Coordinates of C-alpha atoms in Angstrom, one line a residue:
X1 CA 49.4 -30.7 -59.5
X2 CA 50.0 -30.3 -55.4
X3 CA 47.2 -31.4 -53.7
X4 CA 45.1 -28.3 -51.8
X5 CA 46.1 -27.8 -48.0
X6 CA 43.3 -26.7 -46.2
X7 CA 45.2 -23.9 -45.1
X8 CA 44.9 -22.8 -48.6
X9 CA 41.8 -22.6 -49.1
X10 CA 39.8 -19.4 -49.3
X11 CA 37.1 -20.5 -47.1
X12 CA 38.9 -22.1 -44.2
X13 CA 36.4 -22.7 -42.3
X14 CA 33.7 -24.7 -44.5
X15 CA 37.1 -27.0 -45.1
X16 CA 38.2 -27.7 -42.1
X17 CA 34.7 -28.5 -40.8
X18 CA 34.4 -31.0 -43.9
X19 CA 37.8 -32.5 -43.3
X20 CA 37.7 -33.2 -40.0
X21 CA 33.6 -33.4 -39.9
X22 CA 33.8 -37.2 -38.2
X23 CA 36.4 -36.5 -35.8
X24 CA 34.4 -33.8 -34.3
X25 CA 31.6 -36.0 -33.8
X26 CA 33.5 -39.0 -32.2
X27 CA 35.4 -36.5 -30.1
X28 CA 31.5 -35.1 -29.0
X29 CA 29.8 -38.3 -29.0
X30 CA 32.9 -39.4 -26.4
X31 CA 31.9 -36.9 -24.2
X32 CA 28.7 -37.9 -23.8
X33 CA 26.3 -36.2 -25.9
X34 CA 23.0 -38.0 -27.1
X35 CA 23.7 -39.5 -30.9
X36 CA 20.9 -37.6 -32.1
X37 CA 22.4 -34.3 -31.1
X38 CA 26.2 -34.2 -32.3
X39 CA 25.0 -32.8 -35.3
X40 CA 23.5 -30.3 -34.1
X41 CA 26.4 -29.5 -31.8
X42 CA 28.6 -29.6 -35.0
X43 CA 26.1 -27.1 -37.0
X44 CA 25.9 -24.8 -34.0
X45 CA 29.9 -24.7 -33.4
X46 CA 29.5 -23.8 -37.6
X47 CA 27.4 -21.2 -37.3
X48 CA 29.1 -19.7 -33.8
X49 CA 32.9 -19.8 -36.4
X50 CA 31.1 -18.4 -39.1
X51 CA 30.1 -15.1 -37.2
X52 CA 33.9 -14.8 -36.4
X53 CA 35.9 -15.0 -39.3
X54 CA 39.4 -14.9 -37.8
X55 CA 38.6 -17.7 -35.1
X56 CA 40.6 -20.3 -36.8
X57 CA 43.5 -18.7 -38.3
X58 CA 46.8 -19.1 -36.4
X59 CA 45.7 -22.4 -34.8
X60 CA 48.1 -24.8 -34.9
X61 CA 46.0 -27.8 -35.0
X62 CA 42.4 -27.0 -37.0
X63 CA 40.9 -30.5 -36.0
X64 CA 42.1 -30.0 -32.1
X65 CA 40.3 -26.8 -31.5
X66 CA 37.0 -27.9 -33.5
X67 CA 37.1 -30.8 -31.5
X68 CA 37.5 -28.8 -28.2
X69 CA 35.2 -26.5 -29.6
X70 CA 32.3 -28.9 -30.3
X71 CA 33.5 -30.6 -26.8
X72 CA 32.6 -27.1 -25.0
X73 CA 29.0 -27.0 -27.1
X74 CA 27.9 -30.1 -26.4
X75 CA 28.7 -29.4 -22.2
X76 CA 26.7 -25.9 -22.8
X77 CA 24.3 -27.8 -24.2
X78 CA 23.6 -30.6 -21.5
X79 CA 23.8 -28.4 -18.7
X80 CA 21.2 -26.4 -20.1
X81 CA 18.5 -29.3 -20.7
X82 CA 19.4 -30.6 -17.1
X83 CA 19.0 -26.9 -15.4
X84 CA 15.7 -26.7 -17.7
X85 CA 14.6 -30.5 -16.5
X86 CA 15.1 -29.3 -13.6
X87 CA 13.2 -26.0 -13.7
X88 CA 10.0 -27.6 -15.8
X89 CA 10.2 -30.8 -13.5
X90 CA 7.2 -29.4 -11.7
X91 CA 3.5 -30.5 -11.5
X92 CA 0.8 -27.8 -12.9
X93 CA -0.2 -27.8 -9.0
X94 CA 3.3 -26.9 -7.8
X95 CA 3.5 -24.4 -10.6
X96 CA 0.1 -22.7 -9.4
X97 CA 1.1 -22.5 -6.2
X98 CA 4.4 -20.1 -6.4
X99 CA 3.3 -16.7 -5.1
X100 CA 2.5 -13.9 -7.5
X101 CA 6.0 -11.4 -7.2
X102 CA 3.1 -8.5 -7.9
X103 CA -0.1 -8.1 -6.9
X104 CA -3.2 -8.6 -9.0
X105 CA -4.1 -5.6 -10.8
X106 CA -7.1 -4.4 -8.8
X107 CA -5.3 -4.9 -5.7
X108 CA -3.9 -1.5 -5.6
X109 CA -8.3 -0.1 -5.9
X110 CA -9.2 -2.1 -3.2
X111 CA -6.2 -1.3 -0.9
X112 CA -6.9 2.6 -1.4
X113 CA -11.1 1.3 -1.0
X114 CA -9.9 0.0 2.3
X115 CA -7.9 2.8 3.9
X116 CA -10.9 5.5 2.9
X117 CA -12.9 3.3 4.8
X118 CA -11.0 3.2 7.3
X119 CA -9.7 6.9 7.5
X120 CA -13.2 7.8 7.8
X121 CA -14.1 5.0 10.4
X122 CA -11.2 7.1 12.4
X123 CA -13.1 10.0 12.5
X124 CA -15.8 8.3 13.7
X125 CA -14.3 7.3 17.1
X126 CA -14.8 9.8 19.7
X127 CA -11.8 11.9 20.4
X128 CA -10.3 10.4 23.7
X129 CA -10.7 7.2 21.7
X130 CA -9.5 8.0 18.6
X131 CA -6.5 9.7 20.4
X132 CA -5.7 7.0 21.9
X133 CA -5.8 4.8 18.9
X134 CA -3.8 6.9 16.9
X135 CA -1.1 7.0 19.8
X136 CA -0.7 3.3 19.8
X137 CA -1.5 2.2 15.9
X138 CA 0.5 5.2 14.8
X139 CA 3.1 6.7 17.1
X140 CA 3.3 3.1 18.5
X141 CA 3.0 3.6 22.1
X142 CA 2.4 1.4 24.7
X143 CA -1.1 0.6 26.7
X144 CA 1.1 2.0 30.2
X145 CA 2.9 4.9 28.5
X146 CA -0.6 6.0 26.4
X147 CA -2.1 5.4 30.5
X148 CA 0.5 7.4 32.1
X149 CA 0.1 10.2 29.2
X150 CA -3.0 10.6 29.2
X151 CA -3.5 10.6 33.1
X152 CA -6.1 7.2 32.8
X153 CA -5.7 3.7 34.1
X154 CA -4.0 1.2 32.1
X155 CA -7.5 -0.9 31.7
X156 CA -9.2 2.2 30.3
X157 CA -7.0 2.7 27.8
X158 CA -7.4 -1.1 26.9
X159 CA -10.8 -0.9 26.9
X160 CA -10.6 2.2 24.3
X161 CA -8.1 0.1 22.1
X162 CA -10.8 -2.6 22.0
X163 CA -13.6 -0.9 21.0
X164 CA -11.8 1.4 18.4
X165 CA -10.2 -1.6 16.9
X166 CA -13.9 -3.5 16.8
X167 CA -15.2 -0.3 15.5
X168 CA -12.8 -0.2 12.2
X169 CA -13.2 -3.8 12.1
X170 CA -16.8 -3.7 11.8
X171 CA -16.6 -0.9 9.2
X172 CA -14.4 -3.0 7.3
X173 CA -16.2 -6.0 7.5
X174 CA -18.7 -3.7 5.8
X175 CA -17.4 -3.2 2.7
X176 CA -16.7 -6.8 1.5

């Protein structure tokens, strides 16, 4: 009786895996992998063939593209545990102090809490005032071109700017 090639063999993989099994793991181990992991590597590179049945036929050397396969694993592998020491290298502190990408929930109340307070704090101002806010805080206008607008001195208008911006300050300051 011939012995059985493992090109015969109805399950080609699960073979070829046990008959070159130690070779994979030298060739992984020579590459640099932590002893405790090359088996892993070699189960994952199992499990990654199993999902594609066809992987291995046509190769002309089985062990050679196990090898290179389990090779390529075991990179993967390493480069993800040094990006993720990397990434988890942090203190708690550090970690804490990375700014929120959105803003707490009941940011969004007191933000629309604010701007009625200050809509109505608006209103408030007498009109030359108030116009004269709303020309520079809104249409953003200048203090001279507001001045030669509105047919006033350039300190007047100032002065107005001051005491409109106090004034929505202080209604503000009220609300906290």
């Amino acid at each position: 009786m011939a012995p059985v090639s493992i090109l015969d063999s109805d399950n080609l993989l699960d073979r070829a895996i046990e008959a070159h099994y130690a070779d994979i793991k030298a060739a992984v181990l020579r590459r640099g992998c932590a002893r405790g992991l090359v088996s892993d590597i070699v189960h994952d590179l199992y499990i990654k063939l199993a999902e594609q049945p066809d992987a291995l036929k046509g190769k002309r050397s089985l062990c050679g593209f196990l090898c290179r396969s389990a090779i390529n694993l075991g990179i993967d592998r390493m480069r993800r545990a040094r990006l993720e020491q990397h990434l988890f290298s942090g203190t708690e502190a550090e970690a804490l102090a990375v700014p929120a990408e959105t803003a707490a929930p009941d940011y969004g109340l007191d933000v629309e809490a604010r701007l009625a307070v200050l809509r109505e704090a608006i209103t408030e101002l007498p009109a030359r005032r108030r116009a004269i806010f709303i020309l520079h805080r809104l249409h953003r206008l200048e203090p001279d071109q507001i001045a030669r607008k509105l047919n006033i001195s350039r300190n007047m208008v100032d002065r107005h700017l001051r005491r409109a911006l106090a004034h929505c300050l202080d209604r503000l300051l009220g609300i906290e």
